[in-house]
Coordinates of C-alpha atoms and ligand atoms in Angstrom, one line a residue:
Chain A
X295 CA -9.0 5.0 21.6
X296 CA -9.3 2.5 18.5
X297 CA -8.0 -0.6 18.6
X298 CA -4.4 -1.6 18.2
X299 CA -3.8 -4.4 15.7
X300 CA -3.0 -7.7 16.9
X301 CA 1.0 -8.4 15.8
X302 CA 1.5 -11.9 17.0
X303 CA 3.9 -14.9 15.5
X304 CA 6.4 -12.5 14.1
X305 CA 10.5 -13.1 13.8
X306 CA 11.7 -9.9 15.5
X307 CA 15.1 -11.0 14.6
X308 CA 13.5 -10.3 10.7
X309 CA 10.8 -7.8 11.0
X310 CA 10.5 -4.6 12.5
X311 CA 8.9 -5.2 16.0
X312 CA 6.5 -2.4 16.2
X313 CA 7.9 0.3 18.4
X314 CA 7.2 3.8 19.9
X315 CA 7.7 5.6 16.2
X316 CA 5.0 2.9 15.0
X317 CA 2.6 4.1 18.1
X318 CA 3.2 7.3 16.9
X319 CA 2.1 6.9 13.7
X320 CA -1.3 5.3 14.8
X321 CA -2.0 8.4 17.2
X322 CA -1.2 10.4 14.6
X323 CA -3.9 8.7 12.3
X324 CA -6.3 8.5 15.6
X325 CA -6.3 12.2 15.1
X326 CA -6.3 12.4 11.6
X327 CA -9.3 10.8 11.3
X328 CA -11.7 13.6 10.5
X329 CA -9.5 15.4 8.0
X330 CA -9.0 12.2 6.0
X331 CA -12.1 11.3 6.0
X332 CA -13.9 14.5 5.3
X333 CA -11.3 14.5 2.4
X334 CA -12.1 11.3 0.7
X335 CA -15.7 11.1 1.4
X336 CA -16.5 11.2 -2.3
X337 CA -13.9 9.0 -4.1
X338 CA -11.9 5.6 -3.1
X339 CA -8.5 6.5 -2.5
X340 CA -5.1 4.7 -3.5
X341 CA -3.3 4.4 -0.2
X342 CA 0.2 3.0 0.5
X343 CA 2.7 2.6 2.8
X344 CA 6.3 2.0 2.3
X345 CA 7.8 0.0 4.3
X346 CA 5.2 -1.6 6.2
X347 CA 7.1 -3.9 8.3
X348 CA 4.9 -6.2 10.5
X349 CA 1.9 -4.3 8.9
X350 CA 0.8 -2.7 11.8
X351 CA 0.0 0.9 10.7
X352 CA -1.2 -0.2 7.4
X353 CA -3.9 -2.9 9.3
X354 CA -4.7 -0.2 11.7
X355 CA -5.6 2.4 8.8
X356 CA -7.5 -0.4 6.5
X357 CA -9.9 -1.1 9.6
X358 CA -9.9 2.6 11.9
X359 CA -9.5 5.1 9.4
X360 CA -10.4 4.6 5.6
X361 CA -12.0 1.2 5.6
X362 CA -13.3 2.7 1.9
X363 CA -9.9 2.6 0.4
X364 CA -7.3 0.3 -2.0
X365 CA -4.0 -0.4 -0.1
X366 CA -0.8 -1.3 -1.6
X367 CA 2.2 -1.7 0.8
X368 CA 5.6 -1.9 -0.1
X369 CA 8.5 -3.6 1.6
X370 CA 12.2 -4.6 0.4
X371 CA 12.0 -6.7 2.8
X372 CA 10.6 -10.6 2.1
X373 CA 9.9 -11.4 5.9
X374 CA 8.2 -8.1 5.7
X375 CA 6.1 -8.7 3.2
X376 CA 4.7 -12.1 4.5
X377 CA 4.8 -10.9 7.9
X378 CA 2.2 -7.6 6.4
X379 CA -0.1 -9.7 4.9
X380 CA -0.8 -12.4 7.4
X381 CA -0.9 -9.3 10.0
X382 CA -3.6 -7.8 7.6
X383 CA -5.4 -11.2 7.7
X384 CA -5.4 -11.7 11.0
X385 CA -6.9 -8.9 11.9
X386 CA -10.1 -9.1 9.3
X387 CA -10.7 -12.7 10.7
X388 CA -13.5 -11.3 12.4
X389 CA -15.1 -13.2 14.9
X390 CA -18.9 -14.3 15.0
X391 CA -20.0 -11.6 17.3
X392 CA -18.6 -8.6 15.2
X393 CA -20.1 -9.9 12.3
X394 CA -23.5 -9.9 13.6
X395 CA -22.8 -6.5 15.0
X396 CA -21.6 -5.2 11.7
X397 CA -24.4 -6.3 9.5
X398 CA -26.5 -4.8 11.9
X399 CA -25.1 -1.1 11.3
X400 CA -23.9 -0.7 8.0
X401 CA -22.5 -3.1 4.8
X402 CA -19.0 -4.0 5.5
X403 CA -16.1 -3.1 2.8
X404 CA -14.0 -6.0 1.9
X405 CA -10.5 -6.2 2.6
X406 CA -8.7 -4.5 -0.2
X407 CA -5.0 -5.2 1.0
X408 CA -2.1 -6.1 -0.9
X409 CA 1.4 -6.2 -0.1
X410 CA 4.1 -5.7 -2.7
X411 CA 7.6 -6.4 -2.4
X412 CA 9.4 -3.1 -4.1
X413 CA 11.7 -0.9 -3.7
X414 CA 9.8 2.6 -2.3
X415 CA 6.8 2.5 -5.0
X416 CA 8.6 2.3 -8.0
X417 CA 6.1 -0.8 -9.6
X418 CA 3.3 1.4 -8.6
X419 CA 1.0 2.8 -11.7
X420 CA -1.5 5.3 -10.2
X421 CA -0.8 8.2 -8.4
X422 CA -1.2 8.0 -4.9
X423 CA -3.9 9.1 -2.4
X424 CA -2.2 8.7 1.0
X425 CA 1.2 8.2 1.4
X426 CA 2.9 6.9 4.8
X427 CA 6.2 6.4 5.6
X428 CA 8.0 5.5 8.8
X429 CA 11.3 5.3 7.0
X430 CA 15.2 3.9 7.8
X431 CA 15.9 7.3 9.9
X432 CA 18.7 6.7 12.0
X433 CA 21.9 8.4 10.8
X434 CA 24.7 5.6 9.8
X435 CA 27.9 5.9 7.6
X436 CA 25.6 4.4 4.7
X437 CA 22.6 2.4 3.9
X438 CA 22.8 -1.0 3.5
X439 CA 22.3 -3.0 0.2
X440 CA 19.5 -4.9 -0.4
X441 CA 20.4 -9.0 0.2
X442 CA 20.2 -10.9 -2.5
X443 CA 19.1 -14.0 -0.4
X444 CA 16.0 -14.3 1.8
X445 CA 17.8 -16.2 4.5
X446 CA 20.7 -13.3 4.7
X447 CA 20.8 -12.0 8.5
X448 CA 21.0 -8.2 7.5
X449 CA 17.9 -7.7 7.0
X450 CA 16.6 -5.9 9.5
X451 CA 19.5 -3.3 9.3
X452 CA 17.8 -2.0 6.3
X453 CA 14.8 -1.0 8.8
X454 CA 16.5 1.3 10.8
X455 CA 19.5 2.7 8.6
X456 CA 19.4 5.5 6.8
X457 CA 22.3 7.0 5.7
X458 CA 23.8 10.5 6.4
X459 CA 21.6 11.9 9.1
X460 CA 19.6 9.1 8.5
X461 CA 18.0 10.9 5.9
X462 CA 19.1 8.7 2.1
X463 CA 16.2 7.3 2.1
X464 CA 13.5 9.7 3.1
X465 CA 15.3 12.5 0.6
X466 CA 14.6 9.3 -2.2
X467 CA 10.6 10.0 -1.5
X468 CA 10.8 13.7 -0.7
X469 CA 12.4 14.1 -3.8
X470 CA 10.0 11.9 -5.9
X471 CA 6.8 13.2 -4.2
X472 CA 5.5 15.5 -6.6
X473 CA 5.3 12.9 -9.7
X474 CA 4.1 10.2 -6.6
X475 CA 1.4 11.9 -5.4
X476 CA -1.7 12.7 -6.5
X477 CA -3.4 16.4 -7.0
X478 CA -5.0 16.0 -3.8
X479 CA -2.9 14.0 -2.4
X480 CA -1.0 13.7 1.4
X481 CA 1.7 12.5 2.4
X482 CA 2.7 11.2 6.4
X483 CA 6.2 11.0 6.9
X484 CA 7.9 10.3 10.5
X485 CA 11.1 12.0 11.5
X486 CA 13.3 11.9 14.6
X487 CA 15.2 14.9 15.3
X488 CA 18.2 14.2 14.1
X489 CA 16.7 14.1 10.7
X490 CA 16.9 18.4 10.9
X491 CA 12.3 18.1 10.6
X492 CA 12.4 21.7 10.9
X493 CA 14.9 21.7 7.7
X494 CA 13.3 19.4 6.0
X495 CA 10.1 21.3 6.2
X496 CA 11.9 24.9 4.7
X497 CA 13.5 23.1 2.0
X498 CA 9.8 21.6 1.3
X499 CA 7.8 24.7 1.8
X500 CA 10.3 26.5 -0.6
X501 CA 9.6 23.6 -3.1
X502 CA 6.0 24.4 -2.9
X503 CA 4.8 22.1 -0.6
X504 CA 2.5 22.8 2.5
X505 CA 3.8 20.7 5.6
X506 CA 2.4 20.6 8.8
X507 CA 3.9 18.8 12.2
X508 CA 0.7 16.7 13.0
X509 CA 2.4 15.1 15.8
X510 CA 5.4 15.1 18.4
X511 CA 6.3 13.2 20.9
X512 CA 9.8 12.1 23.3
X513 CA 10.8 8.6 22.9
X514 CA 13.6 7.5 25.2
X515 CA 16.5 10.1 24.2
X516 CA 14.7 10.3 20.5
X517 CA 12.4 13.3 19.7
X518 CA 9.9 11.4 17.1
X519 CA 7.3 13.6 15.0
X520 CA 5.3 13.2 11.8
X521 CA 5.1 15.8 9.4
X522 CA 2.3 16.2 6.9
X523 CA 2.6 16.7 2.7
X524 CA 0.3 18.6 0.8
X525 CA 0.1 20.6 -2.4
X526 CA -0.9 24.5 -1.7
Chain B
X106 CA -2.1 -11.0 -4.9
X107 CA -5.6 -9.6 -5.7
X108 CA -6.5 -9.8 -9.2
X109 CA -7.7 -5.9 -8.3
X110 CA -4.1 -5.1 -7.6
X111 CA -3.0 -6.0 -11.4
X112 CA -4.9 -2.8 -12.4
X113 CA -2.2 -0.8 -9.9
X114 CA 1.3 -2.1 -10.8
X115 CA 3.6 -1.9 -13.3
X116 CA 7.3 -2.7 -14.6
X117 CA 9.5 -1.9 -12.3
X118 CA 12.3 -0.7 -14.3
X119 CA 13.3 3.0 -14.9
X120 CA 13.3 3.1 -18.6
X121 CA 10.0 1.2 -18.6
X122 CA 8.7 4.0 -17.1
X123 CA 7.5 6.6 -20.6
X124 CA 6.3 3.4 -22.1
X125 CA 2.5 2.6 -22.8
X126 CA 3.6 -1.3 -22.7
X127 CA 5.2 -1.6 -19.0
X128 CA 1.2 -1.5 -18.0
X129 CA -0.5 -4.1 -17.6
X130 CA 2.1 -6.7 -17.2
X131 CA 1.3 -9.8 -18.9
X132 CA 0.8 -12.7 -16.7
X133 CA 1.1 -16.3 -17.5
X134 CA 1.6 -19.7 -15.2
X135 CA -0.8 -18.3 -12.5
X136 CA -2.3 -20.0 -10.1
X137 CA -5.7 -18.7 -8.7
X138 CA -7.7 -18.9 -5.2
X139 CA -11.0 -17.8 -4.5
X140 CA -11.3 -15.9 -1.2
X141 CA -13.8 -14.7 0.1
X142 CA -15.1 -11.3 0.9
X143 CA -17.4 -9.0 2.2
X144 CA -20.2 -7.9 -0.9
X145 CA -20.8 -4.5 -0.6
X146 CA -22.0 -3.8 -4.5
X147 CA -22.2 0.1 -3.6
X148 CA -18.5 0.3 -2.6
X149 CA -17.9 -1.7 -6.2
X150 CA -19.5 1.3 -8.4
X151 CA -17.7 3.6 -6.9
X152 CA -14.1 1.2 -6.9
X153 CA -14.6 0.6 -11.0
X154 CA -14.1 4.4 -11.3
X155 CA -10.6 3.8 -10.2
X156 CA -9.9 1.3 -12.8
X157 CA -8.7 1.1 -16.0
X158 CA -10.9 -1.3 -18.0
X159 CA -8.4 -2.2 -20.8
X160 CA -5.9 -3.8 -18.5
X161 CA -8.8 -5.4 -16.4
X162 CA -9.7 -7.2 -19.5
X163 CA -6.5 -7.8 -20.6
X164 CA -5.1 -9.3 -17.4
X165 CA -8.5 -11.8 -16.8
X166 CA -7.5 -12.6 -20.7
X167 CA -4.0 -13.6 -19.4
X168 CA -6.0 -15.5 -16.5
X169 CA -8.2 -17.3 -19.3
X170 CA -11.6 -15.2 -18.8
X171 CA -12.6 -13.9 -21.7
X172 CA -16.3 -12.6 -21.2
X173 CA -15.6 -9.1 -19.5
X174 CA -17.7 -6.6 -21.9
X175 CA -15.5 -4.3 -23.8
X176 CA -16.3 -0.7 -22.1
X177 CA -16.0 0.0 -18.6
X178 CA -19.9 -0.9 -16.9
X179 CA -21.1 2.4 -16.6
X180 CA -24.4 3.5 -14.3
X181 CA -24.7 0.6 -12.7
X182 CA -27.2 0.4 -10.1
X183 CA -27.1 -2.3 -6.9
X184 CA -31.4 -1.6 -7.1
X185 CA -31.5 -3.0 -10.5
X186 CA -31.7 -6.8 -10.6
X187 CA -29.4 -6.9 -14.0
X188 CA -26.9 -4.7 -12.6
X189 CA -26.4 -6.6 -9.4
X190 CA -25.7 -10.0 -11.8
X191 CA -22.9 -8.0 -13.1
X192 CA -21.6 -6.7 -9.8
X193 CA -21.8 -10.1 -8.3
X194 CA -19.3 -11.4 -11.2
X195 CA -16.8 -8.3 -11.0
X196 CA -16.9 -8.8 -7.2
X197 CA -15.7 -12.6 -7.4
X198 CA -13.4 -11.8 -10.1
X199 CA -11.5 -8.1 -9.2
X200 CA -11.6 -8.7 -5.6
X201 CA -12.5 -12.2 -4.3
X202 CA -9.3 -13.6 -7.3
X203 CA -6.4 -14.0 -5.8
X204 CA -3.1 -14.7 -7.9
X205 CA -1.1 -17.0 -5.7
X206 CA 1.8 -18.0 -7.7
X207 CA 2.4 -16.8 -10.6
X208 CA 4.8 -14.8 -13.6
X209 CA 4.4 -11.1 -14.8
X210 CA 6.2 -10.2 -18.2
X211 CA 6.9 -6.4 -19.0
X212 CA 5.6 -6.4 -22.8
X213 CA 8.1 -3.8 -23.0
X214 CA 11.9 -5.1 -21.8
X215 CA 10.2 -8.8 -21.1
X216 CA 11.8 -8.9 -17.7
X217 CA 9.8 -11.4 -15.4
X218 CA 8.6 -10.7 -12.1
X219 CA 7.5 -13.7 -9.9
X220 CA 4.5 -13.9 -7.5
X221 CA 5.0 -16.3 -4.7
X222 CA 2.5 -16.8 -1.4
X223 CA 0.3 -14.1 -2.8
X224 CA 3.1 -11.7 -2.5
X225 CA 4.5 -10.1 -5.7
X226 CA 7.9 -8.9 -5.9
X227 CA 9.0 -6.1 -7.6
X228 CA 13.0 -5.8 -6.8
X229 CA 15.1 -5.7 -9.6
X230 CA 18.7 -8.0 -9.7
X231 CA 21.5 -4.2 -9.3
X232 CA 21.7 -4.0 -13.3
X233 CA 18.4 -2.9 -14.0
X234 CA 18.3 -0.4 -10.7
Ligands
SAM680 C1 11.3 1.8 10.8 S1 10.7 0.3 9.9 C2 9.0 0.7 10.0 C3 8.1 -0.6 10.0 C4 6.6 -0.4 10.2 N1 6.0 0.5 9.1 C5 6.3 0.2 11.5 O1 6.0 1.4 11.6 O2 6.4 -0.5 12.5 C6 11.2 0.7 8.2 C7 10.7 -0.3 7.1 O3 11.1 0.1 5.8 C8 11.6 -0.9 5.0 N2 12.4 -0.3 4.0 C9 13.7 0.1 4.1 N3 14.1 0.6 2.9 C10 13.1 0.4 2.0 C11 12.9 0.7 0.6 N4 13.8 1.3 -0.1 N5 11.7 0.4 0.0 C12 10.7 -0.2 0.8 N6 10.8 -0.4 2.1 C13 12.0 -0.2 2.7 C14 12.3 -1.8 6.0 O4 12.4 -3.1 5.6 C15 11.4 -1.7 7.3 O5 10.4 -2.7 7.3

């Protein structure tokens, strides 16, 4: 198994606290591993998350999967964002003994993280390599608005709110994807089952999209799963 | 904010969007940190393909550096003793620069978007949503 990233010092009454639909994300990855890097062995890819919370899926791709790669992270969310990038350093504070042990094998790839505090992706210029999302998906009477203060208390509603079958905000990327995404793009986007998955993937496949479930698993009463994006 | 990540964002704004001025933003009152970072001047060729060189030299203009050459380096090769001067110099500048605080202009609408704590932010006040 690769290594969790460390999350420590974080304000769960602010962030996200990592939870079973962000371990499910990392498996996911953990067994993604070959495809994505078969299929960027060639070129440095743009990668991105939105909504990255406490940071810990896009640390844990930046050092396990495509340590070759240009991260930007989005969040709405101020904490968030701070909370991302200090997880990201954290984690690349290596300690004496894995530095000897890397410049043994192979040159080391700097840290090419940064954190962005946006709306989805919309201040975002290229298109994008590898998209991940573990969105707002439980169903509510709406989504919040964005606060207009950093010390507001709400927050952290916008992390797990999303609108008629908790959906608003997902449909926003879904939507978007095709001027988003690059040629050869993918896209990793988690759904509980409330979200209708299996619909969302018709509606997609009908658009011209190939989706495939990479991953399912029961949290608690939720059914979580990650569904992949590509181009035919 | 990596100096790096200047050659990957853009005006936020929906009407900004068509235009050839939203990119690069223009950045002014910045304040820089040098961090440091791993070398790895193979992993740099291959990252310069990514960029577009205009905007790199406009932003380190913004930032006061005005001795980037005017086409993209092409062909470099870590072997080559010339060409690792040169990768030494985009390394320290494209990824080891960090933009701490800072302002980005659109040169198109002119709205300003503040970096603060090496984090850039990108939301825009409900009008211009
Ligand atoms: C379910 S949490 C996931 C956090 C983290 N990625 C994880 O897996 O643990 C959803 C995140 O999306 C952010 N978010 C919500 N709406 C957003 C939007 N419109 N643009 C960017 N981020 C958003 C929230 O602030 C929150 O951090």
């Amino acid at each position: 198994m690769l290594p969790t990233p460390e999350v420590k010092h974080i304000d769960y009454d602010t962030v996200y606290e990592p939870s079973e639909d962000s371990f499910l994300l990392l498996d996911c990855f953990e067994q993604e591993l070959s495809f994505l890097t078969t299929k960027f062995s060639t070129t440095i890819p743009i990668v991105t998350e939105i909504g990255t919370g406490s940071g810990i899926v896009t640390t844990f791709l930046q050092k396990n999967i495509l340590q070759k790669a240009i991260y930007i992270s989005t969040d709405v969310n101020p904490h968030a964002c701070k909370t991302a990038l200090h997880t990201v350093k954290v984690n690349n504070a290596d300690s004496e003994s894995e530095k000897s042990e890397k410049s043994k094998n192979e040159k080391s790839t700097p840290e090419l993280v940064d954190i962005c505090q946006m709306d989805l992706v919309s201040a975002i210029r290229p298109k994008i390599d590898v998209l991940l999302f573990n969105p707002p998906y439980v169903p509510a009477g709406e989504v919040p608005t964005i606060p207009n203060k950093e010390d507001d208390s709400t927050w952290l509603d916008l992390a797990l709110l999303g609108g008629e079958d908790g959906m608003v905000i997902t449909w926003k990327v879904l939507d978007s994807l095709d001027s988003i995404l690059a040629e050869n793009g993918v896209a990793y986007i988690l759904f509980c089952a409330r979200n209708k998955p299996d619909f969302v993937a018709n509606e997609m496949t009908k658009r011209g999209w190939k989706v495939k479930e990479i991953i399912q698993r029961k949290a608690g009463w939720e059914v979580l799963c990650v569904l992949r994006f590509q181009r035919l | 904010m990596k100096f790096l990540t200047t050659n990957f964002v853009k005006c936020a704004v929906k009407g900004c969007q068509s235009s050839t001025e939203s990119f690069p933003l223009k950045y002014s009152d910045c304040q820089l940190v040098q961090e440091e970072q791993e070398y790895n001047p193979e992993f740099l060729v291959h990252m310069l393909e990514r960029l577009d060189w205009n905007a790199v030299i406009q932003v380190a203009r913004d930032l006061g550096n005005d001795s980037l050459p005017p086409t993209k380096p092409d062909s470099l090769d870590p072997i080559m003793e010339e060409d690792q001067a040169v990768l030494k110099d985009l390394h320290t500048l494209l990824v080891e620069t960090q933009i701490v605080e800072g302002r980005m202009t659109c040169n198109n609408c002119q709205h300003v978007y503040h970096i603060k704590n090496s984090i850039p932010n990108f939301l825009l006040p409900p009008h211009l949503c």
